[in-house]
Amino acid sequence: MERGLVHACAWIVKRDLLLLWRHRAEAANPVLFFFVIALIFPLSLGPEPQMLQSVGPGVIWIAALLATLLSLEAVFRSDLEDGSLEQLLLSPHPLTLLVMAKILSHWLTAGLPLLLLAPILGLQFGIAGYTLGVLLLTLILGTPALSLMGAIGVALTAGLRAAGILATLLLLPLYVPILIFATGATAAANRGLAWGPQLYMLGALLMLAITLAPLAAAAALRIRNS
Amino acid sequence: MSGNTVSEFFSMGGSGFYVWSAYGVAAVVMLGLLGSSLAWHRRLTGQLRNKSRRSASAPPVALDKTGGDWP
Amino acid sequence: MQQLLAPKNFYLWSGRWLRPVAWATGLCTLTGLYWGLVVAPPDYQQGDSYRIMFVHVPSAWMSLFVYAVMAGAGAVALVWRIKVAEVVASASAPIGAAFTALALMTGSLWGKPMWGTWWVWDARLTSELLLLFLYLGYMALEQAIEDRRTATRAAAVLALVGAVDLPIIHYSVEWWHTLHQAPTVTRFGAPAIHGSMLAPLLVMALAFFGYYVSLLLVRARCELLERERTNPWVGEVCRGIP
Amino acid sequence: MTSTLSTIERASMMPYAASPTLEARDLCCRRGDRLLLTRLSFTLARGEILQITGANGVGKTTLLRVIASLMQPESGTLHWRGQLLEKVRSAYLRDLSYVGHADGVKGSLSVAENLTLASALHGGGIPINAALQRLGLGDLADTLTHRLSAGQRRRLALARLLVNQACLWLLDEPFTALDKPAIKTVASMLEEHAARGGLVIFTSHHSTDITISRALHLEDQREWNGD
């Protein structure tokens, strides 16, 4: 009996979550990495609350970006090594949507935890209340975009030597707009200015990423696997 | 002629250093890339010139062990 | 046009056209240089330091143009699997990177006399820097994959994603620049172009374009030889035309 | 939603829809800058088993990956049910089941979970437990796959063939790491599939006691690659 596409995607997400559950210890890595990056900045830049408050949003965003990249690289590499990526390529269901399911499962395992723990970091940097709310809004819109764009870079470099560094180099220019509008919105909120337009732009970038990124990542996987 | 003497031309109104280093950098980068590309081409043609004629145009490979010929 | 796409025909055709294009470029460069450095009057505001513009602006234009050619050729290579398009895309990358690096270096050399610092987080310079990273990413990806065809096709995907993202990058950097506007108004870019300065600029731009085309033909022929090395025509051509 | 199988096809589990034939015309495959195959043509019809033999590195796996549409041939075309492969790609993928060198199973998932995922990606065949029983993995359903031996993992990969409705089976060295009884089960599985009108292409070094209908021996090209 033909199982629908939704069933296949649901199972991909279920499988990835199951795999993560079986390796619970490893699941914490992106989050720990997130904290370590955020911790280094106050230690190196000094504890003045005024400065930390202005630097805070940028630091949290950089930490989120690097944590996403770190965990994303593993997503395709393990599938490539044990051959399940081939099965994904040869499934009759459209590869783009299967890749989107994989990206969703990555966001659930890496992006969502960062989102939930960002408030704690916010306190460390003296970001609270209104600004923290805006920061969370930017993270809600931004972290999926990070996962989506990251999937292209990781699909292109899966299995290559120093794939992580190469993927980061490829993704730097693609991540700049997301970073600029996200930190811009938070900085504006911090100074009581209007932060709406930046958030609209971030939303637009997310929509663009949702439509184009899985397509590009699927093409990249097909090419790299041939 | 903008600068009447040659030395005035090279001084470029005091910012000669920047103007000439800009043009120098441009020359170095562009001529360097051109030179390396031409060298690459020369090396390749030299390397491939003595390639022997026998190469990939081999006959079809399919041999049917069970005797039947391919349709 | 159809059989021009056959590797061997493209190799021979480009061989014939290489010298005339190179000579035209040389001529164009000499006239541009003479016109820009000697004939054009000094600028009332910047004096003679503005002459860096005749190198900076064309290389900035070419850095974007070459990226467009690279992305376009990459798209053709991806969709129709035409080997010549692959070769044009992967031959263009280093040239584009050179133009971008050149634009950045000459830009900072021009910035020093004007603002006293080597680097200014100006919107145009910043997006040029990000363009350089796009080029470096393209070339790094292409070097990392062994099989030449897969490497070029994978890099073509990156070039297309980069092409879609480039206007976004530029817009976000522009917006970011105006947000963090330094107090002094730093209006970067060519001074109000006076006729006597525009003409040499266009000639130099044409010269840079000619340089790109001739260098592209040279590098494309090399890439073609590398990729078709097992085909018989390569041996004959190398013997035929030394 | 993707176009699900028409009810007629689903109802008539066996035999498969009309005339599933695979045809290759003047296939040329390349790996790196070595041309592996030149002008290879063959036709495989319903109920036929094709064995591809040849020394290591001669291009058996590359040919299989080209047939599975994972790789593009240098030149030449593949036709499925008389139509060019590119045009009927999603239908071809529904009719195809590929077991490559890598088993394509997740070590930290249980045997049953792996197979359930496989049937979610490409289902329509017999239920999971029946497939496991057939391959003698019935009592291992809940053990984690990384605890299995290489032979058992290989059988799990081959069980994938049964959980979907593919009529064209492409197997890359299916018998590696299998013991005598396992080879026998797999061999009978292939013959049953052919008897039902399916097609099988598999690569193998050693001769097996399967009654193959076609054989294709690949010669080493031994061509000069110039450097």
XYZ file of N, CA and C in Angstrom, chain A residues 6-167:
486
model
N 3.660 12.585 3.293
C 3.687 13.114 4.662
C 4.199 12.034 5.604
N 3.780 10.803 5.342
C 4.222 9.698 6.198
C 5.739 9.556 6.130
N 6.268 9.664 4.896
C 7.725 9.508 4.742
C 8.433 10.624 5.512
N 7.956 11.853 5.317
C 8.618 12.983 6.006
C 8.492 12.815 7.515
N 7.297 12.396 7.960
C 7.093 12.232 9.408
C 8.095 11.219 9.937
N 8.302 10.142 9.162
C 9.209 9.110 9.649
C 10.653 9.593 9.674
N 11.001 10.466 8.708
C 12.380 10.986 8.709
C 12.609 11.798 9.980
N 11.613 12.654 10.301
C 11.773 13.480 11.505
C 11.790 12.567 12.736
N 10.882 11.580 12.761
C 10.808 10.662 13.911
C 12.148 9.938 14.073
N 12.700 9.504 12.927
C 13.967 8.750 12.994
C 15.072 9.632 13.574
N 15.154 10.869 13.071
C 16.254 11.715 13.549
C 16.094 12.009 15.035
N 14.845 12.255 15.449
C 14.635 12.516 16.885
C 14.986 11.258 17.689
N 14.606 10.090 17.156
C 14.915 8.829 17.844
C 16.428 8.642 17.958
N 17.116 8.935 16.851
C 18.585 8.791 16.867
C 19.182 9.718 17.917
N 18.623 10.928 17.959
C 19.151 11.900 18.926
C 18.874 11.397 20.342
N 17.669 10.854 20.551
C 17.305 10.382 21.889
C 18.249 9.263 22.324
N 18.629 8.442 21.337
C 19.538 7.317 21.681
C 20.927 7.858 22.017
N 21.243 9.065 21.523
C 22.580 9.610 21.873
C 22.360 10.892 22.652
N 21.608 10.804 23.753
C 21.238 12.036 24.479
C 22.448 12.877 24.836
N 23.525 12.221 25.228
C 24.694 13.014 25.657
C 25.124 13.915 24.505
N 25.204 13.333 23.303
C 25.684 14.153 22.176
C 24.723 15.293 21.876
N 23.448 15.081 22.203
C 22.443 16.085 21.820
C 22.741 17.410 22.501
N 23.409 17.344 23.662
C 23.626 18.587 24.409
C 24.763 19.409 23.796
N 25.544 18.805 22.898
C 26.738 19.526 22.406
C 26.432 20.905 21.838
N 25.477 21.026 20.888
C 25.267 22.370 20.338
C 24.926 23.388 21.419
N 24.125 22.925 22.419
C 23.702 23.882 23.453
C 24.909 24.274 24.306
N 25.744 23.277 24.662
C 26.935 23.609 25.471
C 27.833 24.563 24.690
N 27.972 24.271 23.408
C 28.802 25.132 22.548
C 28.261 26.553 22.569
N 26.933 26.659 22.502
C 26.253 27.951 22.530
C 26.643 28.707 23.803
N 26.615 28.006 24.933
C 26.942 28.667 26.207
C 28.411 29.056 26.255
N 29.274 28.168 25.751
C 30.715 28.457 25.854
C 31.041 29.729 25.077
N 30.519 29.830 23.856
C 30.803 31.027 23.044
C 30.320 32.263 23.793
N 29.081 32.170 24.298
C 28.514 33.358 24.946
C 29.291 33.690 26.221
N 29.865 32.644 26.833
C 30.594 32.877 28.099
C 31.917 33.593 27.838
N 32.533 33.258 26.726
C 33.869 33.804 26.459
C 33.817 35.322 26.344
N 32.739 35.840 25.743
C 32.727 37.286 25.448
C 32.816 38.149 26.715
N 31.940 37.932 27.716
C 32.091 38.800 28.907
C 33.484 38.653 29.523
N 34.014 37.416 29.507
C 35.341 37.223 30.110
C 36.379 38.025 29.345
N 36.219 38.095 28.038
C 37.289 38.764 27.278
C 37.015 40.258 27.154
N 35.740 40.659 27.111
C 35.475 42.087 26.868
C 35.278 42.844 28.171
N 35.168 42.121 29.289
C 34.987 42.855 30.533
C 33.531 42.848 30.929
N 33.270 43.006 32.219
C 31.893 42.807 32.709
C 31.031 44.064 32.703
N 31.458 45.235 32.196
C 30.608 46.450 32.302
C 29.220 46.158 31.704
N 28.199 46.314 32.537
C 26.849 45.971 32.051
C 26.463 46.779 30.806
N 26.837 48.055 30.791
C 26.418 48.888 29.655
C 26.954 48.317 28.340
N 28.236 47.969 28.353
C 28.844 47.450 27.118
C 28.247 46.092 26.771
N 28.100 45.255 27.806
C 27.583 43.893 27.542
C 26.191 43.978 26.942
N 25.417 44.940 27.421
C 24.040 45.027 26.914
C 24.044 45.362 25.425
N 24.988 46.210 25.027
C 24.961 46.570 23.599
C 25.578 45.461 22.755
N 26.541 44.725 23.348
C 27.200 43.665 22.567
C 26.350 42.389 22.577
N 25.549 42.232 23.654
C 24.824 40.979 23.907
C 24.139 40.378 22.698
N 23.187 41.096 22.059
C 22.454 40.469 20.942
C 23.394 39.893 19.885
N 24.428 40.657 19.543
C 25.364 40.172 18.517
C 26.024 38.884 18.957
N 26.442 38.844 20.226
C 27.152 37.655 20.720
C 26.223 36.441 20.683
N 25.001 36.641 21.172
C 24.069 35.501 21.218
C 23.814 35.011 19.796
N 23.702 35.929 18.873
C 23.439 35.515 17.485
C 24.633 34.785 16.883
N 25.828 35.280 17.158
C 27.012 34.576 16.620
C 27.086 33.176 17.203
N 26.788 33.079 18.538
C 26.833 31.758 19.176
C 25.799 30.837 18.532
N 24.583 31.366 18.275
C 23.532 30.531 17.660
C 23.992 30.076 16.276
N 24.602 30.991 15.527
C 25.038 30.653 14.164
C 26.061 29.529 14.196
N 27.069 29.678 15.076
C 28.135 28.663 15.109
C 27.583 27.333 15.633
N 26.687 27.385 16.640
C 26.137 26.134 17.180
C 25.334 25.406 16.104
N 24.569 26.173 15.315
C 23.786 25.529 14.241
C 24.719 24.838 13.269
N 25.779 25.531 12.860
C 26.698 24.957 11.879
C 27.332 23.680 12.408
N 27.749 23.747 13.698
C 28.431 22.583 14.273
C 27.540 21.355 14.194
N 26.252 21.523 14.546
C 25.395 20.332 14.624
C 24.903 19.934 13.232
N 24.789 20.901 12.326
C 24.228 20.600 11.000
C 25.161 19.669 10.230
N 26.472 19.863 10.437
C 27.452 19.109 9.646
C 27.265 17.612 9.871
N 26.865 17.252 11.087
C 26.746 15.821 11.381
C 25.528 15.219 10.677
N 24.519 16.039 10.391
C 23.248 15.509 9.878
C 23.487 14.700 8.612
N 24.145 15.329 7.629
C 24.273 14.623 6.348
C 25.461 13.670 6.359
N 26.481 13.988 7.204
C 27.691 13.166 7.113
C 27.381 11.719 7.531
N 26.605 11.548 8.626
C 26.349 10.162 9.062
C 25.521 9.440 8.001
N 24.570 10.147 7.395
C 23.755 9.483 6.362
C 24.618 9.108 5.162
N 25.570 9.993 4.833
C 26.412 9.702 3.674
C 27.236 8.449 3.942
N 27.783 8.349 5.166
C 28.719 7.248 5.452
C 27.991 5.906 5.458
N 26.781 5.840 6.065
C 26.202 4.483 6.158
C 25.279 4.183 4.968
N 25.242 5.068 3.973
C 24.530 4.715 2.754
C 23.051 5.041 2.788
N 22.543 5.592 3.914
C 21.092 5.863 3.912
C 20.782 7.088 3.064
N 21.820 7.876 2.755
C 21.567 9.032 1.882
C 21.155 8.528 0.494
N 21.771 7.406 0.053
C 21.412 6.832 -1.258
C 19.941 6.450 -1.271
N 19.499 5.886 -0.153
C 18.082 5.474 -0.115
C 17.183 6.702 -0.193
N 17.644 7.779 0.396
C 16.847 9.019 0.332
C 16.772 9.500 -1.115
N 17.934 9.432 -1.816
C 17.974 9.905 -3.203
C 17.076 9.036 -4.092
N 16.964 7.758 -3.751
C 16.241 6.841 -4.640
C 14.791 6.637 -4.219
N 14.350 7.411 -3.219
C 12.940 7.249 -2.829
C 12.070 7.942 -3.871
N 10.909 7.351 -4.191
C 10.040 7.978 -5.208
C 9.506 9.336 -4.772
N 9.567 9.618 -3.470
C 9.060 10.924 -3.022
C 10.039 12.017 -3.438
N 9.526 13.230 -3.673
C 10.422 14.319 -4.105
C 11.508 14.581 -3.068
N 12.743 14.607 -3.533
C 13.892 14.741 -2.619
C 13.843 16.068 -1.871
N 13.354 17.127 -2.558
C 13.340 18.447 -1.909
C 12.568 18.396 -0.595
N 11.418 17.722 -0.624
C 10.601 17.700 0.603
C 11.229 16.788 1.653
N 11.895 15.727 1.224
C 12.570 14.866 2.208
C 13.700 15.648 2.871
N 14.405 16.461 2.052
C 15.496 17.272 2.635
C 14.911 18.290 3.600
N 13.735 18.831 3.231
C 13.099 19.800 4.136
C 12.759 19.120 5.467
N 12.344 17.863 5.388
C 12.033 17.142 6.636
C 13.302 16.988 7.473
N 14.406 16.698 6.808
C 15.676 16.542 7.561
C 16.071 17.860 8.198
N 15.846 18.967 7.450
C 16.212 20.274 8.015
C 15.320 20.594 9.209
N 14.040 20.244 9.092
C 13.113 20.479 10.210
C 13.588 19.691 11.431
N 13.996 18.435 11.190
C 14.409 17.628 12.351
C 15.688 18.217 12.938
N 16.549 18.797 12.087
C 17.747 19.427 12.657
C 17.363 20.651 13.488
N 16.412 21.444 12.967
C 16.021 22.638 13.713
C 15.445 22.251 15.070
N 14.648 21.156 15.080
C 14.046 20.734 16.352
C 15.130 20.319 17.344
N 16.211 19.724 16.806
C 17.226 19.221 17.754
C 18.249 20.303 18.109
N 18.466 21.306 17.239
C 19.517 22.294 17.552
C 18.927 23.698 17.698
N 18.096 24.106 16.749
C 17.596 25.475 16.767
C 16.674 25.734 17.944
N 15.762 24.824 18.172
C 14.760 25.018 19.238
C 15.423 25.129 20.616
N 16.346 24.199 20.973
C 16.987 24.336 22.293
C 17.665 25.699 22.466
N 18.309 26.192 21.389
C 18.969 27.501 21.501
C 17.927 28.567 21.816
N 16.798 28.435 21.141
C 15.728 29.413 21.329
C 15.266 29.421 22.787
N 15.112 28.228 23.342
C 14.573 28.126 24.705
C 15.598 28.600 25.735
N 16.892 28.452 25.403
C 17.910 28.788 26.418
C 18.423 30.217 26.249
N 18.032 30.874 25.134
C 18.544 32.237 24.906
C 18.199 33.166 26.073
N 16.976 33.106 26.652
C 16.694 34.015 27.785
C 17.746 33.917 28.894
N 18.191 32.701 29.191
C 19.189 32.565 30.275
C 20.440 33.361 29.913
N 20.836 33.214 28.651
C 22.029 33.968 28.228
C 21.732 35.449 28.271
N 20.482 35.778 27.916
C 20.116 37.198 27.901
C 20.402 37.830 29.253
N 20.068 37.075 30.318
C 20.299 37.623 31.668
C 21.777 37.902 31.861
N 22.604 36.978 31.406
C 24.058 37.184 31.593
C 24.493 38.498 30.979
N 23.849 38.860 29.868
C 24.288 40.093 29.180
C 23.397 41.267 29.566
N 22.561 41.033 30.558
C 21.743 42.157 31.003
C 20.665 42.517 30.006
N 20.317 41.553 29.143
C 19.213 41.813 28.211
C 17.950 41.255 28.861
N 16.981 42.115 29.058
C 15.775 41.601 29.736
C 14.546 42.267 29.145
N 13.411 41.742 29.563
C 12.145 42.373 29.242
C 11.959 42.601 27.762
N 11.730 43.831 27.398
C 11.332 44.188 26.040
C 12.372 43.724 25.015
N 13.609 44.089 25.264
C 14.642 43.729 24.280
C 14.766 42.219 24.162
N 14.682 41.533 25.296
C 14.799 40.071 25.273
C 13.675 39.490 24.412
N 12.477 40.090 24.552
C 11.341 39.628 23.745
C 11.662 39.750 22.263
N 12.211 40.892 21.883
C 12.524 41.094 20.458
C 13.630 40.129 20.029
N 14.613 39.932 20.916
C 15.697 38.996 20.578
C 15.114 37.607 20.305
N 14.159 37.196 21.155
C 13.566 35.862 20.946
C 12.810 35.824 19.626
N 12.144 36.945 19.301
C 11.416 36.980 18.019
C 12.398 36.779 16.863
N 13.530 37.483 16.954
C 14.498 37.337 15.842
C 15.026 35.902 15.798
N 15.191 35.273 16.975
C 15.696 33.892 16.979
C 14.643 32.942 16.406
N 13.363 33.221 16.704
C 12.301 32.347 16.168
C 12.329 32.380 14.643
N 12.495 33.581 14.083
C 12.528 33.685 12.613
C 13.902 33.301 12.076
N 14.950 33.567 12.840
C 16.295 33.435 12.291
C 16.851 32.027 12.330
N 16.653 31.285 13.452
C 17.312 29.966 13.538
C 16.832 28.998 12.453
N 15.530 28.994 12.067
C 15.192 28.095 10.948
C 15.925 28.502 9.676
N 16.064 29.824 9.480
C 16.773 30.274 8.261
C 18.228 29.808 8.320
N 18.813 29.845 9.525
C 20.196 29.357 9.660
C 20.271 27.880 9.276
N 19.303 27.091 9.765
C 19.336 25.658 9.440
C 19.148 25.442 7.945
N 18.211 26.208 7.350
C 17.917 26.003 5.921
C 19.126 26.365 5.064
N 19.672 27.564 5.277
C 20.829 27.960 4.458
C 22.010 27.049 4.784
N 22.134 26.692 6.064
C 23.252 25.813 6.448
C 23.182 24.483 5.715
N 21.972 24.004 5.461
C 21.824 22.703 4.790
C 22.468 22.735 3.412
N 22.399 23.875 2.727
C 23.032 23.956 1.392
C 24.539 23.778 1.537
N 25.128 24.548 2.442
C 26.582 24.472 2.615
C 27.014 23.069 3.009
N 26.247 22.441 3.921
C 26.649 21.122 4.421
C 26.428 20.068 3.340
N 25.348 20.219 2.552
C 25.101 19.238 1.481
C 26.218 19.306 0.448
N 26.715 20.518 0.203
C 27.782 20.669 -0.787
C 29.082 20.051 -0.287
N 29.325 20.139 1.029
C 30.655 19.740 1.515
C 30.628 18.408 2.262
N 29.493 17.693 2.256
C 29.415 16.445 3.049
C 30.512 15.484 2.609
N 31.246 14.971 3.556
C 32.213 13.934 3.235
C 33.555 14.449 2.742
N 33.680 15.755 2.561
C 34.979 16.264 2.067
C 35.919 16.449 3.253
N 37.189 16.647 2.937
C 38.145 16.905 4.021
C 37.810 18.258 4.644
N 37.898 18.358 5.942
C 37.623 19.607 6.675
C 36.308 20.194 6.204
N 35.281 19.334 6.170
C 33.988 19.778 5.625
C 33.422 20.909 6.473
N 33.604 20.831 7.804
C 33.005 21.848 8.672
C 33.526 23.233 8.344
N 34.861 23.331 8.229
C 35.445 24.655 7.960
C 35.012 25.137 6.580
N 35.036 24.213 5.616
C 34.667 24.597 4.248
C 33.225 25.102 4.227
N 32.342 24.393 4.946
C 30.928 24.801 4.952
C 30.806 26.190 5.565
